[in-house]
XYZ file of C-alpha atoms in Angstrom:
442
model
C 46.476 -53.197 -13.249
C 47.797 -56.056 -15.436
C 47.196 -59.735 -14.571
C 48.040 -63.108 -16.163
C 44.723 -64.897 -16.602
C 43.828 -68.532 -16.453
C 41.251 -69.909 -18.815
C 37.685 -69.208 -17.629
C 34.994 -66.589 -17.090
C 35.829 -63.272 -15.426
C 33.912 -60.317 -13.964
C 35.612 -57.172 -12.708
C 33.638 -55.341 -10.008
C 34.539 -51.872 -8.722
C 34.098 -51.015 -5.070
C 32.996 -47.404 -5.131
C 34.652 -44.831 -2.953
C 32.407 -42.679 -0.810
C 31.206 -39.580 -2.645
C 31.452 -41.081 -6.085
C 29.166 -42.933 -8.460
C 29.770 -45.231 -11.399
C 28.272 -44.067 -14.657
C 29.582 -46.544 -17.282
C 31.698 -49.683 -17.578
C 33.036 -51.505 -20.653
C 34.799 -54.846 -21.095
C 34.485 -55.848 -17.470
C 32.728 -59.194 -18.126
C 34.701 -61.557 -20.422
C 35.807 -65.163 -21.072
C 39.393 -66.394 -21.601
C 39.551 -69.341 -23.989
C 42.891 -70.864 -24.916
C 44.506 -71.325 -27.350
C 42.414 -68.709 -29.167
C 43.096 -66.006 -26.553
C 46.865 -66.473 -26.268
C 48.349 -62.968 -26.301
C 44.926 -61.307 -26.036
C 44.695 -58.252 -23.805
C 41.322 -57.794 -22.063
C 40.540 -54.236 -20.996
C 38.005 -53.187 -18.373
C 37.116 -49.495 -17.958
C 34.929 -47.843 -15.324
C 33.889 -44.176 -15.546
C 33.128 -42.467 -12.236
C 31.702 -39.092 -11.414
C 32.083 -37.327 -8.126
C 28.851 -36.587 -6.248
C 28.001 -32.992 -5.495
C 26.173 -30.957 -2.874
C 23.211 -28.559 -2.925
C 22.695 -26.028 -0.135
C 19.542 -23.944 0.278
C 19.870 -21.112 2.799
C 17.246 -18.739 4.234
C 17.813 -15.114 5.199
C 15.204 -12.590 6.363
C 14.989 -8.831 6.706
C 14.719 -7.963 9.584
C 17.105 -10.572 10.935
C 16.159 -13.390 13.323
C 12.568 -13.862 12.151
C 11.100 -17.171 13.341
C 8.480 -17.647 10.612
C 8.826 -20.774 8.503
C 9.188 -20.753 4.726
C 8.241 -23.777 2.626
C 10.091 -25.126 -0.412
C 9.450 -27.730 -3.068
C 12.365 -29.641 -4.577
C 13.330 -32.516 -6.867
C 16.907 -32.912 -5.645
C 15.963 -36.073 -3.764
C 12.818 -37.934 -2.762
C 12.401 -36.365 0.688
C 9.648 -33.955 -0.384
C 9.015 -30.381 0.752
C 11.108 -28.795 3.475
C 10.890 -25.744 5.743
C 13.462 -23.149 6.797
C 13.606 -20.237 9.229
C 16.070 -17.346 9.202
C 19.722 -18.498 8.991
C 18.563 -22.083 8.404
C 19.994 -24.403 5.744
C 18.852 -27.512 3.919
C 21.892 -29.481 2.747
C 21.585 -32.206 0.120
C 24.715 -34.374 -0.013
C 25.714 -37.134 -2.409
C 23.829 -35.529 -5.285
C 24.441 -36.762 -8.829
C 25.273 -34.186 -11.460
C 22.258 -32.921 -13.354
C 19.595 -30.222 -13.350
C 17.341 -29.723 -10.326
C 14.664 -27.254 -9.294
C 13.978 -25.712 -5.911
C 11.007 -23.339 -5.470
C 9.868 -21.202 -2.575
C 6.131 -21.256 -2.005
C 4.984 -17.617 -2.254
C 5.141 -16.134 1.283
C 2.925 -13.116 0.455
C 1.237 -11.255 1.985
C 3.489 -11.620 5.016
C 6.837 -11.493 3.203
C 8.244 -10.671 -0.220
C 11.072 -12.568 -1.875
C 13.498 -9.711 -2.471
C 16.681 -11.549 -3.424
C 17.642 -14.986 -4.729
C 21.208 -15.876 -5.651
C 22.708 -19.249 -6.617
C 26.491 -19.636 -6.545
C 28.230 -22.448 -8.446
C 31.421 -23.586 -6.674
C 34.091 -24.647 -9.170
C 35.906 -27.867 -8.318
C 39.678 -28.118 -8.076
C 39.979 -28.543 -11.830
C 37.910 -25.474 -12.556
C 35.185 -27.706 -13.952
C 31.857 -25.913 -14.466
C 29.660 -26.576 -17.479
C 26.505 -24.526 -16.946
C 25.815 -21.961 -14.227
C 22.667 -22.256 -12.175
C 19.948 -19.652 -12.681
C 17.089 -18.061 -10.762
C 13.759 -16.343 -11.419
C 13.105 -13.951 -8.560
C 9.473 -13.300 -9.493
C 8.508 -16.971 -9.082
C 11.067 -17.997 -6.457
C 12.439 -20.760 -8.702
C 16.101 -21.781 -8.619
C 17.278 -23.976 -11.490
C 20.376 -25.761 -10.232
C 22.841 -27.087 -12.808
C 25.057 -29.337 -10.716
C 28.311 -30.525 -12.252
C 30.213 -33.554 -10.938
C 31.730 -32.811 -7.541
C 30.279 -29.299 -7.489
C 28.599 -27.478 -4.611
C 25.760 -25.098 -5.517
C 24.462 -22.786 -2.814
C 21.219 -20.823 -3.241
C 20.314 -18.098 -0.770
C 16.689 -16.939 -0.506
C 16.211 -13.524 1.139
C 12.723 -12.507 2.227
C 11.708 -9.058 3.452
C 8.890 -8.862 5.976
C 5.983 -6.581 5.141
C 4.943 -3.764 7.424
C 1.577 -2.778 8.875
C -0.220 0.416 9.812
C -2.540 1.331 12.652
C -4.196 4.590 13.561
C -5.649 5.683 16.858
C -8.637 7.961 16.379
C -9.253 10.652 18.984
C -12.305 12.894 19.083
C -11.782 16.116 21.010
C -8.675 14.548 22.507
C -10.237 11.315 23.784
C -11.225 7.925 22.418
C -14.900 8.101 21.509
C -16.392 4.613 21.499
C -19.471 5.619 19.499
C -18.554 8.139 16.803
C -17.863 6.819 13.312
C -14.942 8.192 11.291
C -13.995 6.764 7.896
C -10.591 5.965 6.400
C -9.008 4.506 3.277
C -5.619 2.895 2.672
C -4.255 2.367 -0.846
C -0.910 1.296 -2.288
C 0.787 -1.777 -3.790
C -1.424 -4.854 -3.169
C -3.667 -2.852 -0.817
C -6.993 -1.061 -1.321
C -8.874 -1.036 1.973
C -11.516 0.952 3.815
C -12.058 0.959 7.562
C -13.874 2.989 10.168
C -14.342 3.557 13.861
C -15.533 2.402 16.342
C -13.428 0.980 17.907
C -10.960 3.883 17.971
C -8.027 1.691 16.866
C -8.142 1.076 13.105
C -5.870 -1.486 11.394
C -7.481 -2.077 7.959
C -7.918 -5.755 8.652
C -4.224 -6.263 9.300
C -3.258 -5.226 5.756
C 0.362 -6.049 4.926
C 2.468 -3.307 3.320
C 5.347 -3.972 0.938
C 8.465 -2.594 2.608
C 9.859 0.511 0.956
C 6.733 1.230 -1.107
C 4.589 4.347 -0.708
C 1.075 4.051 0.718
C -1.628 6.686 1.125
C -3.765 6.854 4.257
C -6.800 9.158 4.141
C -9.581 10.274 6.440
C -12.745 10.951 4.449
C -16.014 12.774 5.036
C -14.710 15.139 7.722
C -17.613 17.499 8.528
C -17.283 21.286 8.815
C -16.265 22.939 12.103
C -13.772 20.118 12.760
C -10.024 20.672 12.828
C -7.824 17.659 12.167
C -4.444 17.008 13.776
C -2.267 14.169 12.483
C 0.712 12.757 14.336
C 3.203 9.960 13.781
C 3.247 8.042 17.069
C 6.926 7.189 16.959
C 7.153 5.790 20.494
C 3.811 3.950 20.218
C 2.453 5.391 23.462
C -0.927 6.563 22.116
C -0.184 10.207 22.938
C 0.712 13.089 20.620
C 4.100 14.107 21.985
C 6.159 17.164 21.074
C 7.591 16.886 17.593
C 5.183 14.176 16.422
C 2.573 16.427 14.768
C 2.567 16.307 10.965
C 2.278 19.551 8.937
C -0.742 20.381 6.793
C 0.424 21.636 3.380
C -2.819 21.990 1.400
C -1.941 20.557 -2.010
C 0.065 17.373 -2.271
C 3.794 18.024 -2.661
C 5.032 14.459 -3.081
C 6.813 14.515 0.264
C 6.147 11.833 2.834
C 4.392 12.511 6.150
C 2.707 15.732 5.068
C -1.052 16.117 5.498
C -2.780 17.261 2.300
C -6.133 17.543 0.572
C -5.978 15.294 -2.545
C -8.473 17.529 -4.394
C -7.026 20.825 -3.186
C -8.074 23.674 -5.459
C -10.102 21.461 -7.806
C -13.370 22.871 -9.075
C -16.259 21.441 -7.069
C -14.026 19.679 -4.534
C -15.522 18.967 -1.110
C -12.479 19.789 1.041
C -13.452 16.958 3.439
C -10.548 14.549 2.890
C -7.090 14.601 4.472
C -4.316 12.241 3.405
C -0.743 11.302 4.273
C 1.780 9.388 2.163
C 4.141 7.130 4.101
C 6.531 4.191 3.774
C 6.779 1.179 6.069
C 10.210 -0.305 6.741
C 10.681 -4.103 6.836
C 8.537 -5.542 9.611
C 7.583 -2.082 10.888
C 4.256 -1.207 12.497
C 3.585 2.418 11.523
C 1.254 4.104 13.993
C -0.634 7.340 13.457
C -2.833 9.363 15.786
C -5.591 11.508 14.272
C -7.387 13.902 16.602
C -10.488 15.706 15.322
C -11.748 18.618 17.392
C -14.840 20.845 17.121
C -16.147 23.513 17.006
C -14.032 26.282 15.523
C -12.504 24.010 12.912
C -12.309 23.996 9.142
C -15.042 25.281 6.820
C -16.173 23.292 3.802
C -16.707 24.114 0.137
C -19.976 24.479 -1.770
C -19.267 21.011 -3.177
C -19.398 19.581 0.345
C -22.681 21.223 1.307
C -24.182 20.189 -2.029
C -23.782 16.553 -0.927
C -24.362 16.694 2.817
C -28.120 17.113 2.926
C -31.310 15.107 2.731
C -32.323 15.819 -0.863
C -29.451 14.521 -3.013
C -29.327 10.893 -1.893
C -26.328 9.056 -0.497
C -25.822 8.035 3.118
C -24.517 11.364 4.417
C -27.708 12.075 6.370
C -27.548 8.648 8.033
C -23.876 9.183 8.891
C -24.594 12.541 10.503
C -27.493 11.081 12.481
C -25.446 8.103 13.710
C -22.780 10.489 14.979
C -25.201 12.586 17.003
C -26.166 15.193 14.418
C -26.104 18.863 15.373
C -25.454 18.133 19.050
C -22.118 16.530 18.091
C -21.284 19.078 15.354
C -22.342 16.893 12.414
C -24.317 19.334 10.274
C -26.398 18.918 7.154
C -27.493 21.730 4.861
C -31.010 21.167 6.192
C -29.895 21.939 9.762
C -28.777 25.457 8.814
C -31.660 26.773 6.713
C -33.600 28.923 6.260
C -30.894 31.482 5.665
C -30.602 34.589 3.540
C -28.437 35.144 0.464
C -28.739 38.833 -0.301
C -32.419 39.422 0.421
C -33.450 35.998 -0.930
C -34.438 33.308 1.568
C -33.012 29.848 1.003
C -35.870 27.928 2.585
C -35.595 24.372 1.220
C -32.893 21.781 0.725
C -33.474 21.778 -3.031
C -33.118 25.550 -3.279
C -29.842 25.363 -1.391
C -28.489 22.583 -3.605
C -29.374 24.536 -6.761
C -27.562 27.669 -5.578
C -24.542 25.630 -4.434
C -24.409 24.072 -7.916
C -24.418 27.349 -9.900
C -28.123 26.993 -10.754
C -31.175 29.167 -10.414
C -34.258 27.989 -8.540
C -35.603 26.417 -11.742
C -32.485 24.259 -12.039
C -30.949 26.123 -14.965
C -27.143 26.186 -14.969
C -25.624 29.650 -14.384
C -21.944 28.773 -14.150
C -20.786 31.767 -16.210
C -22.806 34.275 -14.208
C -20.717 36.146 -11.617
C -23.782 36.830 -9.458
C -24.577 33.121 -9.108
C -20.903 32.352 -8.463
C -20.947 34.900 -5.667
C -24.245 33.556 -4.280
C -22.825 30.026 -4.305
C -19.753 30.928 -2.263
C -21.728 33.243 0.011
C -24.240 30.503 0.876
C -21.460 28.034 1.680
C -19.688 30.620 3.867
C -22.888 31.345 5.773
C -23.486 27.627 6.330
C -19.931 27.228 7.626
C -20.215 30.166 9.990
C -23.619 29.078 11.257
C -22.220 25.597 11.972
C -19.401 27.094 14.051
C -16.439 26.935 11.699
C -13.444 29.208 12.146
C -13.931 32.913 11.539
C -11.832 36.038 11.131
C -12.129 39.708 10.157
C -11.683 39.015 6.453
C -14.683 36.721 6.137
C -16.759 38.828 8.513
C -16.256 41.755 6.140
C -16.790 39.776 2.936
C -20.164 38.276 3.927
C -22.133 41.546 4.387
C -20.417 43.067 1.365
C -21.578 40.121 -0.756
C -25.108 40.400 0.599
C -25.156 44.123 -0.204
C -23.922 43.603 -3.753
C -26.547 40.925 -4.513
C -29.290 43.119 -3.063
C -28.024 46.103 -5.050
C -28.257 44.320 -8.413
C -31.638 42.799 -7.606
C -30.483 39.179 -7.618
C -33.434 36.887 -6.795
C -32.182 33.391 -7.649
C -34.623 33.067 -10.514
C -32.704 34.359 -13.490
C -31.772 37.897 -14.648
C -30.519 40.292 -13.590
C -27.145 38.649 -13.443
C -23.600 39.873 -13.801
C -21.572 39.760 -17.004
C -18.175 41.347 -17.678
C -19.813 44.532 -18.928
C -21.509 45.140 -15.571
C -19.834 47.614 -13.208
C -20.191 45.260 -10.238
C -18.701 42.293 -12.136
C -15.120 42.627 -10.824
C -16.282 43.401 -7.301
C -18.452 40.275 -7.334
C -15.551 38.146 -8.533
C -13.251 39.572 -5.883
C -15.756 38.843 -3.115
C -16.423 35.358 -4.507
C -12.684 34.661 -4.486
C -12.353 35.763 -0.866
C -15.269 33.583 0.182
C -13.945 30.670 -1.875
C -10.584 30.932 -0.114
C -12.441 30.948 3.206
C -14.529 27.901 2.274
C -11.345 26.048 1.377
C -9.927 26.791 4.825
C -7.189 29.136 3.636
C -8.443 32.575 4.688
C -8.504 32.504 8.470
C -5.483 31.476 10.576
């Protein structure tokens, strides 16, 4: 625009168009003074930048969640804002520059699993610096160029939960106490019955991660049936029972003993590994039934008594003791090992721990190894654990061998590799050990 100017003072003012801002101006205030300014050309220049837009969008997995998510921002002065699934916060008329939007950590209910910012090039292909994100902190750094639209999408995945319904002999027992643990990412919880429905305090499980649920301290004579209650009806339906595999295989939804085969293991823990899907409530049913259930190892009986401390005796008493098939070593003695009477709790613990009655370790002595497994087998059978022909044959054979070598629990004679009965003792001890681990009888 060129104009012929009269003498005087001038100011050029720009009327801004919507969606633009003025950043600089030069030469737009001046004075015309003749004759000095004859032929002078006065130039006024305004520099404008187009305003941009910032869009923050929320997505959830599963879809259509109604929980609110909170964000901090410095795009404008309006403060924090909240979004639900499919919601958007749109900032319009935003000057170019760097801005920060942050999601306040939604754990333990949700995890931020994806965060993407997209810079929209303007018609001239103008884009100086891309925006960036840090998923771990939920921070989006928005580099907004003039006239640009930057859209950031936050995706949150809902955590799952787990519940188990505990049955005792097929029904919900409102008095009996059973103990459980739950471990995995961000979770290390213990819980117990009653009541029969256990939820570990509402622990939230990271979707897609593996968690381990265990029942601990299961007494002898009890069999344990696990089921995945897929239809959430509180009943073990056909096809819902989970297999028991003994040692852990690494597969999901298999029941296993985490210490299977380990020396001195108690054989009183059963576990399952599982994964919760986004927002899923995983429900298990665990039914313990007695008598006629699983035997336990010498390591179990060495702990479940009144003379080694711990709270096992109190636990058994609270659950009804012998009348409800919660046995201690003390409840099942005196008993005979060979022709030696195990009359006291301490004597029983010594034999179960490879020791003689004076407390001296005899771990390398085949006679004491046989006595250890024989005592545990007799305790299991007396308590009402499962039985079969193989164990019924092994028990009297073990008694006869110990009597034949004169074993008295107080030292020599013992059995070393040079003894003729050494291999027979080891074979019988192995059979009884397999029985005590629950692997001999069907």
